[in-house]
Structures are given as C-alpha cells and as structure tokens.
Coordinates of C-alpha atoms in Angstrom, one line a residue:
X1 CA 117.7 80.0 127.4
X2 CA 114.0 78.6 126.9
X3 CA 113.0 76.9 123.6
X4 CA 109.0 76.2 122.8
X5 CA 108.1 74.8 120.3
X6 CA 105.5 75.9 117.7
X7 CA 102.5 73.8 115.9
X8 CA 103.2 75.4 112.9
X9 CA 106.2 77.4 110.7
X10 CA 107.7 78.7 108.0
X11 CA 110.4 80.6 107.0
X12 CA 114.1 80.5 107.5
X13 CA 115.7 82.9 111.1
X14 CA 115.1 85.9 112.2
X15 CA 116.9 87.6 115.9
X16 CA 115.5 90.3 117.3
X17 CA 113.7 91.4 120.7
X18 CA 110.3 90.1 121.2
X19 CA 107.6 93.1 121.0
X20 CA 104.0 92.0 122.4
X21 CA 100.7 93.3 120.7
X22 CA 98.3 93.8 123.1
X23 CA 95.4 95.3 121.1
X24 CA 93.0 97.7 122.6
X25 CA 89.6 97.3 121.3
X26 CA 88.3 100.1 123.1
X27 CA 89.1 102.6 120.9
X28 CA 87.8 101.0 118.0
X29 CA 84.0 99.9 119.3
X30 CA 83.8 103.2 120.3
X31 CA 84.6 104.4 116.8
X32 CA 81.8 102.6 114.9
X33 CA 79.6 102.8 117.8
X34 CA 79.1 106.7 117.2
X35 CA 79.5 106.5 113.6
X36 CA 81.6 109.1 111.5
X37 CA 82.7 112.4 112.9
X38 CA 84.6 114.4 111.3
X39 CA 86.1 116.1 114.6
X40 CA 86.5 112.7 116.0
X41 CA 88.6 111.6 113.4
X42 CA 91.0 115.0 113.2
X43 CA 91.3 114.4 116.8
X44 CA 92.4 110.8 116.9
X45 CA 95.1 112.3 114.2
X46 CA 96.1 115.2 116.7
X47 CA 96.4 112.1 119.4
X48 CA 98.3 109.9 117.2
X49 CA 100.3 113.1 115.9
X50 CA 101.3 114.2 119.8
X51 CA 102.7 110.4 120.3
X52 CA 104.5 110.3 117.3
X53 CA 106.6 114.0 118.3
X54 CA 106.6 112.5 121.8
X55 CA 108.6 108.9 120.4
X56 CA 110.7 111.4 117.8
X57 CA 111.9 113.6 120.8
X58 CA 113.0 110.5 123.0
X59 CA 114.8 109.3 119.7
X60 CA 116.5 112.8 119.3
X61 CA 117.4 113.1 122.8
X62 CA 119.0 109.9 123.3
X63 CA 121.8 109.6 125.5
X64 CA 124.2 108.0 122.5
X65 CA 127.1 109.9 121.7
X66 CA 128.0 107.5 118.7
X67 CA 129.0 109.4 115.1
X68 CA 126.7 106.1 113.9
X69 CA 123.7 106.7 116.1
X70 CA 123.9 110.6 115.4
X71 CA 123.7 110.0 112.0
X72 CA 120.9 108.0 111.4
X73 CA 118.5 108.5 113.9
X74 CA 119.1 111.5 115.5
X75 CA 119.1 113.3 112.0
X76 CA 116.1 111.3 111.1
X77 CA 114.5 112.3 114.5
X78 CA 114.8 116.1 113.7
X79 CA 114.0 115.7 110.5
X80 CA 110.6 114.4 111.1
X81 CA 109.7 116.5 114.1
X82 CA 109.9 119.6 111.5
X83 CA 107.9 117.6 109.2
X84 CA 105.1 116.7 111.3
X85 CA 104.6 120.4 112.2
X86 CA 104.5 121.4 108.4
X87 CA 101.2 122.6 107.8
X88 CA 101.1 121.2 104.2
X89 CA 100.6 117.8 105.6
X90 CA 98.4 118.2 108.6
X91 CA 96.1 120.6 105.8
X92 CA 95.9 117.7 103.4
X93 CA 94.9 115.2 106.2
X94 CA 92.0 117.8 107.2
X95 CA 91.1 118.4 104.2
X96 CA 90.3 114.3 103.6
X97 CA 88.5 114.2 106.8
X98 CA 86.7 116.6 106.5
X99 CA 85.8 117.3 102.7
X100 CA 86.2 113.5 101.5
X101 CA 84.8 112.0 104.7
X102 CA 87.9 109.9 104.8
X103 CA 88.4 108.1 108.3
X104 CA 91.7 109.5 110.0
X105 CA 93.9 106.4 108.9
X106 CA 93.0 106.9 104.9
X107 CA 93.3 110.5 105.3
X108 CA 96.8 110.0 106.4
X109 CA 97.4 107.5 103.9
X110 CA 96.3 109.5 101.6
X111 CA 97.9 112.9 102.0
X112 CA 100.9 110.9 102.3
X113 CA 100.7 109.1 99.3
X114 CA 99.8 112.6 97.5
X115 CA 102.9 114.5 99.2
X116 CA 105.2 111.5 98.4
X117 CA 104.4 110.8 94.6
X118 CA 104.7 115.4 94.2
X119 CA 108.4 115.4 96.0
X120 CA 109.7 111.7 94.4
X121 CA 108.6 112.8 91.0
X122 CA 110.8 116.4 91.6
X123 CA 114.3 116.5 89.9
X124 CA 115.3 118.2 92.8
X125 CA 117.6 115.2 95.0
X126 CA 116.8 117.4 98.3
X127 CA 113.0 117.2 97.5
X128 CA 112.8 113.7 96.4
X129 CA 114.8 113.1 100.3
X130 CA 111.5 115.5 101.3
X131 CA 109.2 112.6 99.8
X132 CA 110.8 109.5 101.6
X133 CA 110.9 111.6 104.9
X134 CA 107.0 111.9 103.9
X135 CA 107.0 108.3 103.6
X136 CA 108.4 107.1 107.0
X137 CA 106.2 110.1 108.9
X138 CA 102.8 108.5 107.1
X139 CA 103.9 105.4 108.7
X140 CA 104.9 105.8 111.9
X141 CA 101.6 108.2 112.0
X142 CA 99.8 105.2 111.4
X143 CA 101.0 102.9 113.2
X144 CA 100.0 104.9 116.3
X145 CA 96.2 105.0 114.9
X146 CA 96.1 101.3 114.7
X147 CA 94.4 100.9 118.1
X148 CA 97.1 99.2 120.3
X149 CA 97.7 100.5 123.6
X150 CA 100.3 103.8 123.7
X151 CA 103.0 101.1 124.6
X152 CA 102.5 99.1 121.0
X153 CA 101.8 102.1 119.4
X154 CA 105.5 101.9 118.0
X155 CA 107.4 98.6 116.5
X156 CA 110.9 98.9 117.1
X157 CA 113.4 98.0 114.8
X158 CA 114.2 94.5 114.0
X159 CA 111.5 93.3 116.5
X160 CA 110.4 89.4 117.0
X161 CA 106.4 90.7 116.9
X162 CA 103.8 88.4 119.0
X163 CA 100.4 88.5 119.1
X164 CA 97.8 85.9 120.4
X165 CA 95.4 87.1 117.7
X166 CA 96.6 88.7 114.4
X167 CA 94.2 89.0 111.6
X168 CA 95.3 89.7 107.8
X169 CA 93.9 93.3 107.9
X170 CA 95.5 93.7 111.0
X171 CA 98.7 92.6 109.9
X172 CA 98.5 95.0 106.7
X173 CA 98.3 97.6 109.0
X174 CA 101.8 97.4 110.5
X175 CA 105.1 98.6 109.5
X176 CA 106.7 95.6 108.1
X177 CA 109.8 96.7 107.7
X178 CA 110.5 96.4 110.9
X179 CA 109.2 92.7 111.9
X180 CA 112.1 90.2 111.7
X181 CA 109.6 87.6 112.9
X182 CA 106.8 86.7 114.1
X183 CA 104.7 84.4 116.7
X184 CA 101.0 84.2 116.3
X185 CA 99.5 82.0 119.1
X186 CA 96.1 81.2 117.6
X187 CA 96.4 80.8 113.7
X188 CA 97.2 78.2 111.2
X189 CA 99.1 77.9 107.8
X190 CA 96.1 78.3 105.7
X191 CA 94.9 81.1 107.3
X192 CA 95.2 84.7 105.2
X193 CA 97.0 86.6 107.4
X194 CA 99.8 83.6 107.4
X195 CA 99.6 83.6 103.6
X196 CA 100.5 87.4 103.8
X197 CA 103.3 86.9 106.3
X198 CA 105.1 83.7 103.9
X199 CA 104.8 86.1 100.9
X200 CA 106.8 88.2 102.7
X201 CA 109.5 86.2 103.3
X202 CA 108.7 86.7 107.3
X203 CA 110.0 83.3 109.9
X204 CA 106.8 82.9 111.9
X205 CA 105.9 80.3 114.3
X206 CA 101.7 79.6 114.9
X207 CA 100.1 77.6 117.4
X208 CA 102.8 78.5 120.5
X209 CA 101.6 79.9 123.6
X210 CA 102.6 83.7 124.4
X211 CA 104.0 84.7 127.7
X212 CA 103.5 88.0 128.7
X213 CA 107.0 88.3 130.4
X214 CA 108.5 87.7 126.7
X215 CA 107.9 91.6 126.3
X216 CA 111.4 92.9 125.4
X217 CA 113.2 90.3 125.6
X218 CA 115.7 88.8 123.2
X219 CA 114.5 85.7 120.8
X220 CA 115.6 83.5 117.6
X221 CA 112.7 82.3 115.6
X222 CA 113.6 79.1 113.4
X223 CA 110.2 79.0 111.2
X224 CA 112.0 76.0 109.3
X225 CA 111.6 73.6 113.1
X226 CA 108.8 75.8 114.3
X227 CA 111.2 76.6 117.3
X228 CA 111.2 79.5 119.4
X229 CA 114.6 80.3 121.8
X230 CA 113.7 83.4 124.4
X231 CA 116.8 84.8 125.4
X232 CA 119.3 82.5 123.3
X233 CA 122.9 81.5 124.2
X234 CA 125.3 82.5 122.2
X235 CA 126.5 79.4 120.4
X236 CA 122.4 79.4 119.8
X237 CA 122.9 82.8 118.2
X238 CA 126.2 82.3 116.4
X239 CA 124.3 79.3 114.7
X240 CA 121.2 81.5 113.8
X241 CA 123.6 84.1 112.4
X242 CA 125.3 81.6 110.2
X243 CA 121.9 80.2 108.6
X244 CA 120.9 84.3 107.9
X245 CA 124.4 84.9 105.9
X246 CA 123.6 81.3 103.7
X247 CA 120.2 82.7 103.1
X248 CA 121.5 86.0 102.3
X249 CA 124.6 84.3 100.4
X250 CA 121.9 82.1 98.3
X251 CA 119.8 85.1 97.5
X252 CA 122.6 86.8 96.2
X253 CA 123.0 83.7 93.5
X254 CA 119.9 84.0 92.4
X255 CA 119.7 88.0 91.7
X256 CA 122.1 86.5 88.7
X257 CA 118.7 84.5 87.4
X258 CA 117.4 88.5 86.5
X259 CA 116.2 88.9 82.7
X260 CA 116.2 85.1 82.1
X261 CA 113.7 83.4 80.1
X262 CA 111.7 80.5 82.7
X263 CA 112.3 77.4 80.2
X264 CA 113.1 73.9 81.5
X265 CA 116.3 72.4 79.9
X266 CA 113.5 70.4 77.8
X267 CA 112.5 73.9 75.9
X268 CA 109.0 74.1 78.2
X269 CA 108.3 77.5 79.1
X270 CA 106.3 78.8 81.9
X271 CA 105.6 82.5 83.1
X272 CA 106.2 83.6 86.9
X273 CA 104.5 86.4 88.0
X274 CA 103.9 87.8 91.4
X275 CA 100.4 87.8 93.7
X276 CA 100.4 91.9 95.4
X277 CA 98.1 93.0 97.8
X278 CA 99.1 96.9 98.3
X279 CA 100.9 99.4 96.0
X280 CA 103.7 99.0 98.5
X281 CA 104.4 95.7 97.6
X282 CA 105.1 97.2 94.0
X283 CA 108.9 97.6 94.4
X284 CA 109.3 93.6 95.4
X285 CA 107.9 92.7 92.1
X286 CA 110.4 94.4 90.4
X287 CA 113.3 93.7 92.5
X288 CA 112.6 90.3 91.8
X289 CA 112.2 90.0 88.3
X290 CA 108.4 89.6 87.8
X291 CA 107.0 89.2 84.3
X292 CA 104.0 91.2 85.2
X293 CA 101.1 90.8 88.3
X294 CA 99.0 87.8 88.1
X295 CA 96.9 89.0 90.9
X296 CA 96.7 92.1 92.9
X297 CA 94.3 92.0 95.9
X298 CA 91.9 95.3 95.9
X299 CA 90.8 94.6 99.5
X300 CA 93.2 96.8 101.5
X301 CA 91.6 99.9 100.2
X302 CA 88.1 98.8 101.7
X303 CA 89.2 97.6 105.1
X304 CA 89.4 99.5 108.1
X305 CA 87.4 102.5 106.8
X306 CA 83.8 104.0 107.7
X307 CA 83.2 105.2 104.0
X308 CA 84.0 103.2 100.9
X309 CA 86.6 104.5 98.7
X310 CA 86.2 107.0 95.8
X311 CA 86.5 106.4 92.3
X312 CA 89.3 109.0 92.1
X313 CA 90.8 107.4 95.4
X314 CA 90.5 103.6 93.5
X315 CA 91.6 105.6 90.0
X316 CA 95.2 106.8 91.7
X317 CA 95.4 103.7 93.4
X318 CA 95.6 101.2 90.0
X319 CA 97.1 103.8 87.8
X320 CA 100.0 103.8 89.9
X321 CA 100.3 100.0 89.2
X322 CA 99.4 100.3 86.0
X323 CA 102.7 103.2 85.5
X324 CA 104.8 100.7 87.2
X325 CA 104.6 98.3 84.4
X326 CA 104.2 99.9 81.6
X327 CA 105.7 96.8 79.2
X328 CA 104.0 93.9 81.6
X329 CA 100.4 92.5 82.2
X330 CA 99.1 93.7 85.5
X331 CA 95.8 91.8 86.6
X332 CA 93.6 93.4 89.3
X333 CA 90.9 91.4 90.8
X334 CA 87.9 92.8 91.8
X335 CA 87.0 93.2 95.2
X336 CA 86.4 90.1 97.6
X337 CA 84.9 91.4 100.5
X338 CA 81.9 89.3 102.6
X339 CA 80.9 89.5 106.4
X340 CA 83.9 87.8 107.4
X341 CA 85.8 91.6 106.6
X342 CA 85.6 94.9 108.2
X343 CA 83.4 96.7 106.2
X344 CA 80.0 97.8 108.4
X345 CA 79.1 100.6 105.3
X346 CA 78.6 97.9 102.8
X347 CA 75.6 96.8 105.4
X348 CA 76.1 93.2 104.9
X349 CA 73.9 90.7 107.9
X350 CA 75.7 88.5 109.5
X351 CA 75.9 85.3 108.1
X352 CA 76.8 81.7 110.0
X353 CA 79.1 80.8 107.6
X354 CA 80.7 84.1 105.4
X355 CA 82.8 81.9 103.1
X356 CA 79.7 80.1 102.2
X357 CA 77.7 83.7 101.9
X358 CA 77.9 87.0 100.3
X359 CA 81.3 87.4 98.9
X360 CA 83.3 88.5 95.6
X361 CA 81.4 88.8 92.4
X362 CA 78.0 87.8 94.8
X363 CA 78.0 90.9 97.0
X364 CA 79.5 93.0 93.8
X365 CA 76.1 91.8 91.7
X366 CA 73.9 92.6 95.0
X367 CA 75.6 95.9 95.4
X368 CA 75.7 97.3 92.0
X369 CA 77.1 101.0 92.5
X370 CA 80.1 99.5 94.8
X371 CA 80.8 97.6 91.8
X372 CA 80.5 100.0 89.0
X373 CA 82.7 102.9 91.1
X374 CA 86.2 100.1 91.1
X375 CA 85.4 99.0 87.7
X376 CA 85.6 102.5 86.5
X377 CA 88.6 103.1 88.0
X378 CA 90.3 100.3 86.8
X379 CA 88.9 101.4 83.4
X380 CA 90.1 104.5 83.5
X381 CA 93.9 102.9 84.7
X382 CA 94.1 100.8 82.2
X383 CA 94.7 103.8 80.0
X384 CA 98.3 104.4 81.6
X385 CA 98.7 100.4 81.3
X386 CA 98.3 96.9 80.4
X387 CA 95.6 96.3 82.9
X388 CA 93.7 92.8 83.4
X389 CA 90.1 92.1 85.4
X390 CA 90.0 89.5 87.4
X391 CA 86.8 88.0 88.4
X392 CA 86.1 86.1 92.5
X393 CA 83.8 83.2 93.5
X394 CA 82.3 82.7 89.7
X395 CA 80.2 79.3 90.1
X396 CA 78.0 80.4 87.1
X397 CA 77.9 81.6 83.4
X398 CA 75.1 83.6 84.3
X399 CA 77.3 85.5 87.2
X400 CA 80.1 86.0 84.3
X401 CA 77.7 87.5 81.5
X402 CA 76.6 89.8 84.2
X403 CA 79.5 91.2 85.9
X404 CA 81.2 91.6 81.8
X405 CA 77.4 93.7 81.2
X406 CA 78.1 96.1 84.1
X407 CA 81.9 96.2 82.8
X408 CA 80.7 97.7 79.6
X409 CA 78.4 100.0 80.7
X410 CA 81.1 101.4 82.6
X411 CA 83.1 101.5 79.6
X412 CA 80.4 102.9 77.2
X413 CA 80.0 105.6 80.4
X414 CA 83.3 106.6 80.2
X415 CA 83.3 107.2 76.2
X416 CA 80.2 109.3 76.5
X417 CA 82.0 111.5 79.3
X418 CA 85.1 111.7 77.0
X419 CA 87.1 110.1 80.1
X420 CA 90.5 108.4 78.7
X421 CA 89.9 104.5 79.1
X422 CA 90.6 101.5 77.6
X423 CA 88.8 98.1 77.0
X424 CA 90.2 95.3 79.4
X425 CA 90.4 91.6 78.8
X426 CA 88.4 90.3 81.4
X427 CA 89.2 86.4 83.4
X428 CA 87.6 84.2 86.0
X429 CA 88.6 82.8 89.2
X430 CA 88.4 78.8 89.3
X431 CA 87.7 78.7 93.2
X432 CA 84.5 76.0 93.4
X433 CA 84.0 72.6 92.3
X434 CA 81.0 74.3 90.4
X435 CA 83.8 76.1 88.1
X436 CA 85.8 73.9 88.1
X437 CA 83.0 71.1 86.3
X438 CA 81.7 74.2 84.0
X439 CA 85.5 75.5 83.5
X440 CA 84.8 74.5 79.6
X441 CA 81.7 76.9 79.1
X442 CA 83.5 79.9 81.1
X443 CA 87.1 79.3 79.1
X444 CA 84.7 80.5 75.9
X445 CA 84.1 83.8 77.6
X446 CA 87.1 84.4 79.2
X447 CA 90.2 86.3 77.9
X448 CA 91.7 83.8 80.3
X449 CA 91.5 81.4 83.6
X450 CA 92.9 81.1 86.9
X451 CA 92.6 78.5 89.4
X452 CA 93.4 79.9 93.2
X453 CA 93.3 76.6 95.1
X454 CA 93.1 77.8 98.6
X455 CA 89.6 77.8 98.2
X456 CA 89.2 75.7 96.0
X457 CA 91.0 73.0 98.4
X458 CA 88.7 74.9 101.2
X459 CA 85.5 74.3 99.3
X460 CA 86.4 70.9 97.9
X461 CA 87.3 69.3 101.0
X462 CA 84.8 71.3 103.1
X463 CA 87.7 72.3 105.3
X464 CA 87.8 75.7 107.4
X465 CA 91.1 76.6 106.2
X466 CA 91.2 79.2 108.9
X467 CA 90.4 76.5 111.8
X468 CA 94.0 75.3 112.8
X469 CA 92.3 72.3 114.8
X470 CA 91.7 70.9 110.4
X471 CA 94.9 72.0 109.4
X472 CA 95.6 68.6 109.0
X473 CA 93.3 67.8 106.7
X474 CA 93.6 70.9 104.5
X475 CA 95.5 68.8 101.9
X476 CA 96.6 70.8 98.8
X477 CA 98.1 67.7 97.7
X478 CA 94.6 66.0 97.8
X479 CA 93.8 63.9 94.8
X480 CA 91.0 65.7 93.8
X481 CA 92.4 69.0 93.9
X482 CA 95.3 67.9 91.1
X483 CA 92.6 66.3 89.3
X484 CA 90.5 69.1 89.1
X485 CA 93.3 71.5 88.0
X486 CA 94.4 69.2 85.3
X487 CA 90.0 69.0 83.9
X488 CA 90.6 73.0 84.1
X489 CA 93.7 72.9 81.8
X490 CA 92.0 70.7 79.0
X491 CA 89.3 72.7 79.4
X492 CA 90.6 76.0 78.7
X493 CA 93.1 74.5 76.4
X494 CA 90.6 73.4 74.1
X495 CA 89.1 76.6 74.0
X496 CA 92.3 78.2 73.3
X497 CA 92.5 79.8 76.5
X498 CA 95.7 80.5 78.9
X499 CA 95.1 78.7 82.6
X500 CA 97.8 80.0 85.2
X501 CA 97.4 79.0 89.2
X502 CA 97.8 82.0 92.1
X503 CA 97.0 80.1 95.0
X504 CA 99.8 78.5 97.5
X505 CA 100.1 75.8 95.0
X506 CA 101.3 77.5 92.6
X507 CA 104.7 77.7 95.3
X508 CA 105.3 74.3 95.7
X509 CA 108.1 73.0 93.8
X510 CA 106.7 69.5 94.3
X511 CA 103.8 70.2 91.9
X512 CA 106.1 72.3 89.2
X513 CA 106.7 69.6 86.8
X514 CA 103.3 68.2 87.1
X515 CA 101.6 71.7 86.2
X516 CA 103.8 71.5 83.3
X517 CA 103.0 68.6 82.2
X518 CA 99.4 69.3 82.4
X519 CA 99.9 72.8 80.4
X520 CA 99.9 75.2 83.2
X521 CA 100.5 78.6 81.2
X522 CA 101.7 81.0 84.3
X523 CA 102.5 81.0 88.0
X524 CA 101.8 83.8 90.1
X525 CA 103.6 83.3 93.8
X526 CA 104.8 86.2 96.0
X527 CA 108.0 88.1 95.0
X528 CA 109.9 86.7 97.0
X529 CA 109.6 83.0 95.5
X530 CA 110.0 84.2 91.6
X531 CA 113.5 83.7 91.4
X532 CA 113.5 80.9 93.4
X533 CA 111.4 79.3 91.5
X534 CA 113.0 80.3 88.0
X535 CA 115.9 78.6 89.7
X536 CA 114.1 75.4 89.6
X537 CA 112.3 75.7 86.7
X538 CA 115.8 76.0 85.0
X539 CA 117.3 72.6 86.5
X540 CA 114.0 70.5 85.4

C-alpha cells in the first residue's frame, strides 16, 4: 500500500479502481479548425457508434458464467447492441446533424432525450424499459465522443477517475454514475468544476500528483484527510467500508426529515432549495426534498457545441423543469458565458482577464438575439410552470432596466404570435461590490435578490478563485464578505424584498445562524446538502 497525500478535499470515501483520463486534443482542434460539417459530424457518430458495439460485444461475451453477471450485464449488453442498430435512433441523430446543424454530441443528446421522454411517458412497462435502455445507450454513446483516447472512451463501473486537468464542462460531460471518486492534480476548492463535483456528493482529492502506473489499479479516496491509498490493505479497506455504511446509515436518518417544515426550535423559518445545472440533476432535487430550484445553471446547453442552441431546443429544455415542479418555484438564470467558456460561435476576443470581461448579462446586452432566443424559451416554459428569471453580473440599474426591456418585448412578441406564455418575476444576482453598495435601488426593481458569494468573495478580495496557489486567501469567511451580505439583507428588507444566498456559503453550517439572524429568506445548496441542512436548521 502507498498513501499521498492531497492539498485539497472533500467528501466522505469512495473504493474503486483508479481509471486515468488522458485527453486527446487532437480530435477536437481538428474539429473547430475546419468548422461544421455535417458529414464530419455523422461520422464521428458512426466512430463513436462502432466503439460503443465493440465495448457491448466484449461485455456480452464475457467469460462469467455467474446467474448474477448473466443477468445484469449480459442482458443489458444484448439489449443495447439491438438498440444501437434501430434505425429510429440513428434517423433522429441524422436528422439533428444534418437539418438542425446540431454538432454530433447534441444530436445524440437530443434524439435521446426525444426517444426517452416518447417511451417513459408510454403506459406500456415494456416501453417505458425501452426508454431507460435509450437512456444508458445516449450515454455511453457520448461518452465515446468526448475526445479521450479509445482507452478512456469508457468509465467503468465504480471507478476512482484521475485526471491532471479536469475542467467543469469537461466534467459535465462524463457519466457520473459511475465515478466513486475522484483525483484532480491541478485544481483547487473554489474552482467550478470542484463546486460541481461537492454538489454531487463525489470524495475528491486536488493538488496530488498523478502517476501514470495508477491506471487500473485499486484505490480508497478519504476526501475528509485529503488522503489517497493505491492498492489498500485490507484492514485499510475494512476501515473505508465501515465509514461508507455510517454515511449510508446517517443518510438513511435523514430521508425521515422528508415533508418537514425548515423552522428553528425558536419558530425562525428559512427555505432550502437546491442549485441544478442539467435536467439530469432533476431527480436529486426531488429525492431530497427541495422546496423548489433557487438556481439552475443554463450553461451546459451552450458548451461544447459549434451552433448555439434553438429556441425550441432551449423551450424543451426548461419546460421539462418547469413540468417537474409544477407546485414549486423553479428559477433559471440566464446564461453566463464569457471567453473563459467554449463557445467560438458567440465570436467573443480574447480577453486577459474573462472574469473581469464580457460575461452574463454584459455579453447577453452586446449580443442581443442570443439573448432574446433563451428568454423566449423560458417565456414560453413558464406556461407549464412556476418559472423565475434570474439575472448574472448586474453592477448597474441601467443593465437591469435593460435586460427587463428585452424581457418584455419577448413577451409582447409572444402575445402577438398567439404563443402560450406567461409573465415571469424577474431577480438580480448580488455578485460585485458595485451591487452589493446599490443593492437598495435594484431591491425596488426586483421581484427578488440573490447574493452568490463565490464571486462576490472572488471580486471583493481580488482573488482568482480558480488559482489554487490563492486558495488560501479566498476566504468566504472574510469580514467583508458577511458584512456585505448583511447591507444586502437590510437593503432588500426595506424594500420589501426576499434575499436568499446560492453560492458555497449558503452550505456552511457555520454561517446558518448568522444568515438568520440577519433575515436570510432562502438557501439554495446542492441536493445533496438539503436535508442535511434541514437537520441543522431543526436543532438551532
């Protein structure tokens, strides 16, 4: 056994076998160096499509006589293999590439999506079996277009991933299911992509050097003491195995916290709901009791793509989170893209420093008709819904007034084309010290506030929050950051306007009491903290 020891963690255990990502960039220069092609992009989905049958037919032909194994995977196996030969998918796909200009991963995601929502929505049990089939094909389909070498093209089960380098959209990319853990090399805890993995309930270790003979091999990962053991003993293992069944145990406790009302024993009340970034994440949120979404993250749909998405694309997307709570708020923020994102068909020049640049409602003002084609959709969701806009990177009233006179338009568009919609409350981001000090004039034309202080603590202290040589000074716990949340609650209070937080802040049970004290009307954390923190709520 080897232990190393990480600069960073989080989490509780995971054991699994260690699976390396060595990502190819080849494929992907090559890709936007030729711009779109329609037949390049079917035939990086026949590629991707061979691979898949070719890791299918090794999982159906395994030497494992076991009833077990038979079962599960070798029924899967052959299940799939006839699916991925149906021409009803394969058509839909082409028809995305090649009549939507989709790029091959949307297409797939796409005709996925469609085929999955037609058989799940069937009363027919074999059918709606059909549909989850669909599911696991789009993924494993995708997973092989994700630009990794053939080798990484597929996460096992269960697997301990590593990767030197691991951006957010990256990481949104891969089949989480199947990571246990993980082990970024060069990252830090305020970085996005380690936001996204914590919100997922993932152990992960940053700052630990990768070895390439870790390939394979079997690991523990202890995010709690940033501790990595390759090839455990087994006392090691027994011990890791023990600290899983408590977890599991104590999550157990709290499914009993379902339904209740988050009031201190004091009679304070305080609403938790949960921070989303893809439709997929829909089914946490209600697993774990949400009282609605404080923030969903449009940005998925944008990255990764050669074509912006359609309004009808954008329109299918939110009304499916709009159906999904049909008795709770659901708040969508509009899109925060800038130069620091994949996105070359916005057109956007490099800039020296992106988080200081063209990014959120800056680039949606400056690109008008990128604006006006999500607001629309949202628009038109909201009719299925109790739908919410949320609006990034406000440092003026001006900026506000604006982006609320393209909102109606788009509104009074929609009316004239006798399009169902429905008027939504509309609500600013506090992420600046500029909106924080003006938080009084934009709490009189907001339908409400929210403060995300991971930029806010970024911008404040003038910290890359990304740069993991800082993350030492990127102090949420700064003075001025609670002070500056507390001048945002009187602020909004005395305009009779609701303040939540949906940054990491809004996590730490350190701060809970304080944010009630100071009027804090909602949380918004991942799912996986809501009834954790209910639990704590409830003993204050």
């Amino acid at each position: 056994m080897e232990i190393f020891q990480g600069t960073e963690g989080f989490g509780n255990v995971a054991i699994g076998r260690i699976k390396l990502l060595k990502k190819d960039n080849a494929a992907e220069s090559d890709r936007t160096s030729c711009g779109y092609d329609c037949q390049h992009e079917f035939d990086l989905y026949l590629k991707a499509k061979e691979r898949v049958v070719e890791l299918l037919t090794n999982e159906k032909n395994a030497d494992d006589h076991s009833l077990d194994y038979q079962r599960r995977f070798k029924g899967e196996a052959a299940s799939l293999l006839m699916l991925i030969n149906d021409h009803q998918l394969e058509d839909a796909i082409y028809g995305r590439i090649f009549n939507q200009k989709n790029n091959v991963r949307d297409a797939v995601q796409g005709a996925g999506d469609f085929l999955v929502d037609l058989l799940c929505s069937h009363k027919d049990s074999y059918l709606q079996s059909k549909g989850n089939d669909i599911k696991e094909l789009t993924k494993k389909l995708i997973t092989c277009l994700e630009g990794y070498d053939e080798a990484d093209a597929y996460l096992p089960e269960n697997c301990i991933l590593a990767a030197r380098q691991l951006t957010s959209a990256e990481f949104l990319k891969l089949d989480k299911d199947r990571i246990k853990g993980l082990i970024v090399e060069k990252s830090s805890m305020n970085s996005h992509m380690a936001i996204l993995a914590k919100a997922m309930n993932i152990p992960t270790i940053l700052g630990c050097e990768i070895y390439d003979e870790w390939d394979g091999i079997e690991a523990c990962v202890d995010g709690s003491w940033r501790v990595i053991y390759v090839a455990p003993d087994e006392e090691t293992k027994d011990d890791m195995s023990q600290r899983i069944d408590e977890a599991l145990a104590k999550e157990q406790e709290l499914l009993e916290l379902k339904g209740r009302e988050c009031v201190t024993k004091d009679g304070r009340q305080i609403h938790l709901y949960a921070n989303i970034s893809q439709t997929v994440d829909i089914q946490s949120a209600i697993a774990n009791d949400c009282e609605g979404i404080g923030l969903y993250r449009t940005e998925s749909a944008y990255l990764n793509r050669v074509m912006a998405p359609t309004e009808e694309e954008l329109y299918y997307e939110y009304r499916s989170l709009a159906m999904a709570f049909p008795n709770k708020g659901v708040t969508i923020r509009t899109v925060d893209l800038g130069t620091d994102n994949n996105v070359p068909y916005i057109g956007l020049k490099d800039e020296s420093n992106a988080a200081l640049g063209v990014r959120g409602i800056r680039l949606c003002l400056r690109n008008v008709e990128l604006f006006k084609t999500q607001i629309r959709a949202i628009l038109r969701a909201s009719a299925f819904g109790n739908i919410s806009i949320i609006l990034p990177m406000i440092s003026a009233v001006r900026e506000l007034q604006e982006a609320k006179n393209i909102i109606d338009e788009c509104y009074r568009e929609l009316i004239s084309e006798d399009i169902p919609c429905k008027e939504t409350p509309v609500g600013v981001m506090v992420e600046t010290p500029a909106s924080v000090m003006i938080s009084d004039e934009l709490a009189k034309h907001s339908a409400f506030l929210s403060i995300g202080t991971n930029d806010l603590t970024m911008y404040t202290l003038g910290v890359d929050r990304d740069n993991k040589e800082l993350a030492d000074i990127c102090d949420y716990h700064h003075p001025a950051i609670i002070r500056m949340i507390r001048i945002v609650c009187d602020n909004a209070h005395r305009c009779h306007t609701p303040v939540g937080i949906c940054g990491e802040l809004a996590n730490d049970e350190q701060l809970t009491s304080s944010f009630l004290e100071m009027g804090v009307d909602s949380l918004s954390i991942a799912p996986l903290r809501i009834l954790p923190m209910r639990d704590h709520i409830l003993k204050l």
